[in-house]
XYZ file of C-alpha atoms in Angstrom:
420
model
C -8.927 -4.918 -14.352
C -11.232 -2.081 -13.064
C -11.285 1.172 -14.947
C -12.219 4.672 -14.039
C -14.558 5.758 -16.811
C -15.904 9.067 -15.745
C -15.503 11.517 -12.506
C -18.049 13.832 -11.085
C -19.262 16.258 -8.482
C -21.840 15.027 -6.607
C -23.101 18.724 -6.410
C -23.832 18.515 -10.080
C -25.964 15.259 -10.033
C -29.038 15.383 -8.949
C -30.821 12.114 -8.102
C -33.391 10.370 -9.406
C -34.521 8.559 -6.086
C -33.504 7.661 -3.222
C -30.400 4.864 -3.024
C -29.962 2.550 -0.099
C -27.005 1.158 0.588
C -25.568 -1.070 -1.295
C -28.746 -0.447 -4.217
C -25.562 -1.440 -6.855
C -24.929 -4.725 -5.638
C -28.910 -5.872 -4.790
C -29.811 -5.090 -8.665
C -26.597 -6.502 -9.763
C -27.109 -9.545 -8.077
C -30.941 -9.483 -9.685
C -29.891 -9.167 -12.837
C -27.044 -11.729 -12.960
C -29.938 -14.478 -11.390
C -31.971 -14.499 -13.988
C -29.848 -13.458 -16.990
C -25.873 -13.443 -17.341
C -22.498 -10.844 -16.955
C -23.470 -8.411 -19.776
C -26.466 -7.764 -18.445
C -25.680 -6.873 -15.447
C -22.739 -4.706 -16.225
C -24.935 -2.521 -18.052
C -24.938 -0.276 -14.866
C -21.687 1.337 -14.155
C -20.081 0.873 -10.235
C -20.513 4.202 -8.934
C -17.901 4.714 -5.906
C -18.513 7.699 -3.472
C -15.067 9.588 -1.755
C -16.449 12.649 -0.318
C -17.824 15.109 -2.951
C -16.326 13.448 -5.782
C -18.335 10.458 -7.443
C -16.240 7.963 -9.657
C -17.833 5.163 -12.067
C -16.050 1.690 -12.691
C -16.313 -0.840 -14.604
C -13.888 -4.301 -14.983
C -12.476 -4.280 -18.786
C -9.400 -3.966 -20.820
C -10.766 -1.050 -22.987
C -12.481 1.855 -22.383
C -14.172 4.039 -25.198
C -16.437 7.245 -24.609
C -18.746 8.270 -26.658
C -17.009 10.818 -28.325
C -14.304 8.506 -29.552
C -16.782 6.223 -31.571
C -17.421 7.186 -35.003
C -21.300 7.842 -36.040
C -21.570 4.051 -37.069
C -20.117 2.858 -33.780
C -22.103 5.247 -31.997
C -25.416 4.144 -33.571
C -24.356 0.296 -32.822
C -23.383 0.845 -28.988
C -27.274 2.561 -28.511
C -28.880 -0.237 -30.108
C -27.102 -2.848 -28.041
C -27.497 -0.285 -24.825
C -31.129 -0.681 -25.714
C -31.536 -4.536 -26.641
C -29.787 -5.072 -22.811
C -32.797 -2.432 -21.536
C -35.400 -3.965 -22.660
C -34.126 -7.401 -21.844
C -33.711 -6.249 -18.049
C -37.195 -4.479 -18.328
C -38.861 -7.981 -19.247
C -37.347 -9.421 -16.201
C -38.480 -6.630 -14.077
C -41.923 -7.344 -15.485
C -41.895 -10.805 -14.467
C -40.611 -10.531 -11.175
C -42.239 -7.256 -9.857
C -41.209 -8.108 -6.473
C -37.479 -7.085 -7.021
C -36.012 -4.399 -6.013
C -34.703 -3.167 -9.332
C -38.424 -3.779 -10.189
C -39.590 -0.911 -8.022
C -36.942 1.595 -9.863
C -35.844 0.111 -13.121
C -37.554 3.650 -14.760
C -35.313 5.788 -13.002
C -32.156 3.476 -13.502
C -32.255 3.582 -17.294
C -31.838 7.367 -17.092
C -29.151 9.028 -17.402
C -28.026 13.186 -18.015
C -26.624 12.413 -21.807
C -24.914 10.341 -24.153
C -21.783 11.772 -23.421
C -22.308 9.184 -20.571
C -22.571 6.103 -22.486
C -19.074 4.287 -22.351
C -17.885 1.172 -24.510
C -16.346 -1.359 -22.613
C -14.335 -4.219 -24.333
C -17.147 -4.001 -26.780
C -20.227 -3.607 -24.366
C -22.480 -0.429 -23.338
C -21.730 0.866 -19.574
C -24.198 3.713 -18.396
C -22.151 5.927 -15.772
C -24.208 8.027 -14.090
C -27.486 6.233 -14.088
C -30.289 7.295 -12.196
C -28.948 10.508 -12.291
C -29.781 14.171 -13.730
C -26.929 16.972 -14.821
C -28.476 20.500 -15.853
C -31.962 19.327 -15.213
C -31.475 17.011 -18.184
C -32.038 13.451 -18.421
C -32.257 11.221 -21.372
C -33.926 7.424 -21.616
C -32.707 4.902 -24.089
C -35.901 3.557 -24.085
C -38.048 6.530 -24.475
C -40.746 5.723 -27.994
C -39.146 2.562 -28.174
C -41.926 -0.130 -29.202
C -41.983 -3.066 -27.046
C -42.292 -6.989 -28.668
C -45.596 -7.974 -29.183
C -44.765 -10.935 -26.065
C -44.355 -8.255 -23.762
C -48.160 -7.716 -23.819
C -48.958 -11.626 -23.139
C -46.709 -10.802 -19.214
C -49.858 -10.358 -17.690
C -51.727 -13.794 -18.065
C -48.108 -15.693 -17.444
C -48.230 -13.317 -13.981
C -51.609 -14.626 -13.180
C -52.362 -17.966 -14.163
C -55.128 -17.909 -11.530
C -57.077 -16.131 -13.816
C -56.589 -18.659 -16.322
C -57.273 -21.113 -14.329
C -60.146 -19.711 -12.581
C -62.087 -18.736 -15.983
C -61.472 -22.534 -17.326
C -63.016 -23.754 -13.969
C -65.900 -22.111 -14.678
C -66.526 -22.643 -18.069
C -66.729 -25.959 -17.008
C -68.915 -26.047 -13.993
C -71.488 -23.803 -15.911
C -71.155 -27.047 -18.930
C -71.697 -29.751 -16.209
C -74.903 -28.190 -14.916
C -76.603 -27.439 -18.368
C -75.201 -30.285 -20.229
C -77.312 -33.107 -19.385
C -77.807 -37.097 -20.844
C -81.128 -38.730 -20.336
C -80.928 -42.391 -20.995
C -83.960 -44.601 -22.733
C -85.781 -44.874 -19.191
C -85.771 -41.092 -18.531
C -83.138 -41.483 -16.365
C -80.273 -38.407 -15.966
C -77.000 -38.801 -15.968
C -74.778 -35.802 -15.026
C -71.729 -35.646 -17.088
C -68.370 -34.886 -14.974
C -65.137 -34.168 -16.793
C -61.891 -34.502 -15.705
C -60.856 -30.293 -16.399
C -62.040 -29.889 -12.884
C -58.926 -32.175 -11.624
C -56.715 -30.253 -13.958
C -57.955 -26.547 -12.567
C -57.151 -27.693 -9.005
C -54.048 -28.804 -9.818
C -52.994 -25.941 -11.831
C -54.558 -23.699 -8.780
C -52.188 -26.108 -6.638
C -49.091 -25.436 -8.421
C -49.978 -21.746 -8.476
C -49.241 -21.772 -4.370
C -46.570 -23.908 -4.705
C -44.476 -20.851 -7.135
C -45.974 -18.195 -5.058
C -44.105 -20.269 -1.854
C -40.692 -20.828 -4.021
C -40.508 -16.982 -4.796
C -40.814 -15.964 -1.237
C -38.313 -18.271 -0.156
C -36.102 -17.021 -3.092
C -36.767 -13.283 -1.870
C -35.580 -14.241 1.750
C -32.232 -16.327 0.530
C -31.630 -13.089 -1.554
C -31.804 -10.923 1.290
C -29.903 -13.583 3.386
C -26.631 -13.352 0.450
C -26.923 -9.476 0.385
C -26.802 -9.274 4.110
C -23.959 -12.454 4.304
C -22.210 -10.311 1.545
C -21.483 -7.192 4.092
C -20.442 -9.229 6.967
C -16.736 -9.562 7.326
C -15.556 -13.054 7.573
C -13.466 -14.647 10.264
C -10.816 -16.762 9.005
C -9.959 -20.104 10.687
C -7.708 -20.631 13.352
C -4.880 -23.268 12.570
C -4.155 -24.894 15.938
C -0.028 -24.232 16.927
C 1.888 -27.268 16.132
C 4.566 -27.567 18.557
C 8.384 -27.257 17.110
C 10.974 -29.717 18.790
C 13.799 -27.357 20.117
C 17.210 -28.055 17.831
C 19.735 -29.011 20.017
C 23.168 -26.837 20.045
C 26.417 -27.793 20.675
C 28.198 -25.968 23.280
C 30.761 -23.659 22.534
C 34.190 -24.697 22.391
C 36.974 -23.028 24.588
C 38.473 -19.619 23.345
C 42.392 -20.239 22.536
C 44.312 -18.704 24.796
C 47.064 -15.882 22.724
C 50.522 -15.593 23.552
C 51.529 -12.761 25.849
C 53.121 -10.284 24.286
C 56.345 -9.032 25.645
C 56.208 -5.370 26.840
C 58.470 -2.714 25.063
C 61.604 -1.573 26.547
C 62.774 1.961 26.367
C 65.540 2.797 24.013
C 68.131 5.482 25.002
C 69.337 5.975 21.323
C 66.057 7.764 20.284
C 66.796 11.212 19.709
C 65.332 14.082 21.969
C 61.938 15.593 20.680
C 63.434 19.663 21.743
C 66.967 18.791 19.354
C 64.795 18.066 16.275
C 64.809 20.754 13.626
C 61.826 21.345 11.153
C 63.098 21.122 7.972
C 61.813 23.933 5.013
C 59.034 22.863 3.008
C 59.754 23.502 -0.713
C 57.446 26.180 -2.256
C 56.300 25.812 -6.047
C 57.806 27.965 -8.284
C 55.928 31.524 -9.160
C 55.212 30.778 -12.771
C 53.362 27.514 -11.986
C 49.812 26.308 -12.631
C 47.580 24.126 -10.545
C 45.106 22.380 -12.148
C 41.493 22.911 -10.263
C 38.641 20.715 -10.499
C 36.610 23.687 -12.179
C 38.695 23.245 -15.097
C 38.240 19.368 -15.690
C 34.782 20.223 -14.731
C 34.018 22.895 -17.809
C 35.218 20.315 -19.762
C 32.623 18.055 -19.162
C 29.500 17.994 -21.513
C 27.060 19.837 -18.435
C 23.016 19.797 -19.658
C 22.613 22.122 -16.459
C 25.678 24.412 -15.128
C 25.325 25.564 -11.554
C 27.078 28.847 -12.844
C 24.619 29.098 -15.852
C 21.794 28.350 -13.476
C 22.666 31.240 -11.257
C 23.028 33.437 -13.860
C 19.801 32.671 -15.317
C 21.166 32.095 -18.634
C 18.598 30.852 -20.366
C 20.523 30.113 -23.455
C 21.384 26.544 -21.937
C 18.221 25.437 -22.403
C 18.300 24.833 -26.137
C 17.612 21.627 -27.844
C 14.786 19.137 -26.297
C 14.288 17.796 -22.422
C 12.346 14.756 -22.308
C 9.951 13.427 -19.221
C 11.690 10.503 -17.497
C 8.853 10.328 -14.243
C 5.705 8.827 -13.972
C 2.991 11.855 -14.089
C -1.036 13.107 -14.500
C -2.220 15.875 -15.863
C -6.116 17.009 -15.851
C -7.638 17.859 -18.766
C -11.016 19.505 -19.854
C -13.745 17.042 -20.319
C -17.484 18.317 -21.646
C -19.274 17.830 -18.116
C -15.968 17.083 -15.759
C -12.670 17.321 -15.906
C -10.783 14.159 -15.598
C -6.450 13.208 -14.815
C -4.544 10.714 -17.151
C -1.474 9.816 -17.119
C 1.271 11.065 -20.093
C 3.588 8.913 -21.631
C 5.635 11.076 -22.975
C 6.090 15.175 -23.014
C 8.994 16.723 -24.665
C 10.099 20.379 -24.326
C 11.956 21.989 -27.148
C 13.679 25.381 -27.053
C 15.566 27.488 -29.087
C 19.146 30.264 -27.800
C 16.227 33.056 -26.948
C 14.042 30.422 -24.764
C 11.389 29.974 -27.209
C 10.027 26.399 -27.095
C 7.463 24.366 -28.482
C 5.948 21.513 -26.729
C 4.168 17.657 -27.443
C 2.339 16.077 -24.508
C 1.272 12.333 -25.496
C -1.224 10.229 -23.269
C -1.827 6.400 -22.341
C -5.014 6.484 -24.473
C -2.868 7.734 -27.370
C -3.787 11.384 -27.795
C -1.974 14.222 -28.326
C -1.682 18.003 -28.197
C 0.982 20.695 -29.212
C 1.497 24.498 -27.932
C 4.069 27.262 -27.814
C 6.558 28.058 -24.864
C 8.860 31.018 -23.529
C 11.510 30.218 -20.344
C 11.932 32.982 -17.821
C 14.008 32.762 -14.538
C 11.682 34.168 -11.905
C 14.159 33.808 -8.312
C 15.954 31.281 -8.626
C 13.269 28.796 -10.454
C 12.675 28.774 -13.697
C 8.848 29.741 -15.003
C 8.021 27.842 -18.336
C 4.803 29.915 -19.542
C 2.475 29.118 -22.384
C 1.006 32.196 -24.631
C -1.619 29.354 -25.895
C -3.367 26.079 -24.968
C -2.130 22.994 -25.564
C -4.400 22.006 -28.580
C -4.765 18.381 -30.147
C -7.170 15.483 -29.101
C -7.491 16.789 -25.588
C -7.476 20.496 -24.096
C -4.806 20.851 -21.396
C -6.193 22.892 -18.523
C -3.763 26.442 -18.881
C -0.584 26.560 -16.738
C 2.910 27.141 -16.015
C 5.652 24.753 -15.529
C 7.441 25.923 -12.291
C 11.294 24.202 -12.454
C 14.124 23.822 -10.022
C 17.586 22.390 -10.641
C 18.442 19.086 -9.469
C 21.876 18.661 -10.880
C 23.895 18.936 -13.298
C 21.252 16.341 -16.136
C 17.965 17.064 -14.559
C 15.522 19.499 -13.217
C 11.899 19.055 -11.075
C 9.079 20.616 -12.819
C 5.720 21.310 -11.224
C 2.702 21.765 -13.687
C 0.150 24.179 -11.855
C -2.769 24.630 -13.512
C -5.312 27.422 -13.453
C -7.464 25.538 -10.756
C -4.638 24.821 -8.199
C -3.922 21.403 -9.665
C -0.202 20.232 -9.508
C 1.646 17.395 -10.996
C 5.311 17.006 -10.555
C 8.142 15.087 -12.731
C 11.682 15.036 -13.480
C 13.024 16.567 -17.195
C 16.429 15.619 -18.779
C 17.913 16.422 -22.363
C-alpha cells in the first residue's frame, strides 16, 4: 500500500541541485543493486502535481516524528544514520554512479520534523531539499569506521600492484648469486607473473563496470518505454445454427358487435345528487398522521428557523476530509467519526475523531442565516490535531438528514451528510 506521508509547496522548497528526470528511480535502482529494500527506501517518492509536491512511501504504518516518544525518536536517527553511512560506503566504491555524484545533497533535508517511520523503518521526505534556508544532515560530525579509510587502495589496486612490481625489479637487479667459478646467476622470481596478472584482472573489472554502467542505463531507459502487448491471432467461431421460426397460430375472428335498441338514450339520463358530508364532520389530513410521526427535521420547524429542534446529538454518516494545521504544511485526513451535540438554545459541543486515532473537542452555537443553517465555533477545535477555523454551512435534506459543508478560513470545503 502507498502512503502519503507529507505535502508541500514547491514554492517553499528550495533545491539542493539540479534533478533530472526520473533522479528517484536511477538512485533507487543503485541502491537496491548493491544492497537490499531498506536501503533503498530510505529516500521518500516525491510526486510532483503542479505546485503541490507529495512524498510516498509503500507501508502499512506511518509515524512522524512528532508521534515518537524521545526513546523512539533517538532509535529512528540512529537507524536513519546506520542506512547513511551504509549507502555512503557504496557511493565510495562505485564513484561512477549517479547517486555518487550527489549523495551529499541527498542526505539533507530542512528538519526532523521530516523524518517519517515507516512499518518500523526511517523515510526522509523532502530530501535534497531546503525550507527557511535550513537544512539539516544526519551525518554531519558523525565519525566514519576505521575501513572507510582503507576505500582508497581497494579503488586502486594498480597502485598496489604497481609498487610490488617494483620492489621486485629493483631486488632482481641488486640481488645477485655468483657460483664457485665466478659465474652470475640472476635470480628471477615468480611476483613478476603475479603483478601482471593482478594488472590483468585490473582491466578486466574496469571492462565489467562499464558494461554494468551501459545495461543500467539500458533498464532505466527500457523502464520509461511503454510496452506493447501481444496480439492474440482471432480464432474463428463456427456460426450456431438456428432453427427457423415456427408459424404464428392463426386467432379466431371475433364476431363484430351488434347494436342494441334497449340501451337507454344518453339526453333521458338524469344525474343523480351526490351526498354531501355532514357539517360537524372531520377529515383526517395527512398533516395530522404526519405530526405524529417522530420527525428529526420538520419542514415547518425548518422554515421557521426553530432552532430548538436541534437538541440532542447528529452523528456523521458520509465519508469526509478535513485539513488540519501541520508545523511546515497543512495536510487533509479523513474523520471517522464527528458528532454534534446541542442543547434547546443551540449551544453545542463538538468531537471530531480521525483514521490515525486523534482527537479534538470545541464549542458550538446554531444560527439560521436564509434559509441554511450556520454552525459557528467561538474556539478551535483543540486535541491531538488543530482544526483549521470554520463554519459548518447546513441545508435540509429531509425529514432525518441534513448536508453540511465545512469551509475553512482558507477556502477549503468538505461536505457530508448529519443524522441524529
Amino acid at each position: 500500500m502507498v502512503l502519503v506521508l507529507s505535502r508541500q509547496k514547491i514554492n517553499r522548497l528550495k533545491p539542493l541541485f539540479n534533478r533530472q528526470q526520473n533522479f528517484y528511480h536511477q538512485i533507487y535502482n543503485e541502491i537496491l543493486t548493491y544492497s537490499d529494500a531498506d536501503h533503498a527506501r530510505i529516500f521518500a517518492q516525491p510526486e510532483f502535481n503542479n505546485d503541490i509536491v507529495r512524498w510516498n512511501a509503500e507501508g502499512q504504518t506511518s509515524f512522524s516524528w512528532k508521534e515518537l516518544d524521545q526513546n523512539q525518536q533517538q532509535k529512528l536517527l540512529q537507524a536513519t544514520r546506520s542506512i547513511l553511512l551504509d549507502v555512503e560506503e557504496i557511493t565510495q566504491r562505485y564513484p561512477g554512479l549517479t547517486l555518487s555524484r550527489f549523495f551529499n545533497q541527498c542526505r539533507q533535508f530542512p528538519g526532523l520534523d521530516f523524518l517519517y517511520a515507516v512499518d518500523g523503518k526511517p523515510v526522509i521526505t523532502a530530501w535534497g531539499f531546503s525550507c527557511d534556508q535550513k537544512t539539516y544532515d544526519p551525518l554531519m560530525g558523525i565519525e566514519r569506521k576505521k575501513r572507510n579509510h582503507l576505500f582508497f587502495w581497494n579503488r586502486f589496486p594498480w597502485i598496489t600492484a604497481l609498487s610490488a612490481f617494483a620492489l621486485g625489479l629493483l631486488t632482481s637487479i641488486f640481488w645477485t648469486d655468483e657460483d664457485l667459478n665466478g659465474k652470475k646467476c640472476e635470480i628471477i622470481y615468480p611476483s613478476e607473473n603475479k603483478v601482471r596478472h593482478v594488472m590483468n584482472e585490473k582491466k578486466r573489472q574496469d571492462q565489467l563496470a562499464d558494461e554494468r554502467n551501459k545495461l543500467l542505463e539500458q533498464w532505466n531507459i527500457l523502464q520509461n518505454q511503454c510496452r506493447i502487448p501481444s496480439v492474440k491471432p482471432l480464432v474463428p467461431i463456427d456460426p450456431t445454427k438456428i432453427d427457423p421460426l415456427p408459424p404464428p397460430e392463426q386467432l379466431p375472428e371475433i364476431p363484430s358487435l351488434k347494436d342494441n335498441p334497449n340501451l337507454p338514450d344518453i339526453d333521458t339520463l338524469q344525474k343523480k345528487n351526490v351526498p354531501k358530508p355532514p357539517v360537524n364532520s372531520t377529515v383526517p389530513s395527512k398533516t395530522d398522521d404526519k405530526s405524529n410521526n417522530n420527525v428529526d427535521l420538520p419542514k415547518e420547524s425548518w422554515n421557521k428557523k426553530d432552532t430548538t429542534m436541534l437538541k440532542g446529538c447528529w452523528h456523521l454518516t458520509t465519508h469526509l476530509e478535513l485539513y488540519t494545521h501541520g508545523l511546515f504544511f497543512n495536510s487533509h485526513q479523513p474523520v471517522t467519526n464527528w458528532s454534534l451535540c446541542f442543547n434547546p438554545n443551540a449551544a453545542g459541543h463538538q468531537v471530531l475523531t480521525r483514521r490515525d486515532g486523534g482527537t479534538c473537542q470545541g464549542p458550538l452555537y446554531a444560527g439560521f442565516q436564509g434559509e441554511q443553517l450556520v454552525l459557528n465555533q467561538p474556539e478551535d477545535c483543540q486535541g491531538d490535531f488543530h482544526l483549521i477555523s470554520g463554519k459548518n454551512v447546513c441545508t435540509r435534506l429531509n425529514d432525518r438528514e441534513a448536508r453540511c459543508t465545512y469551509i475553512d478560513e482558507n477556502g477549503h470545503q468538505s461536505t457530508g451528510i448529519f443524522k441524529r
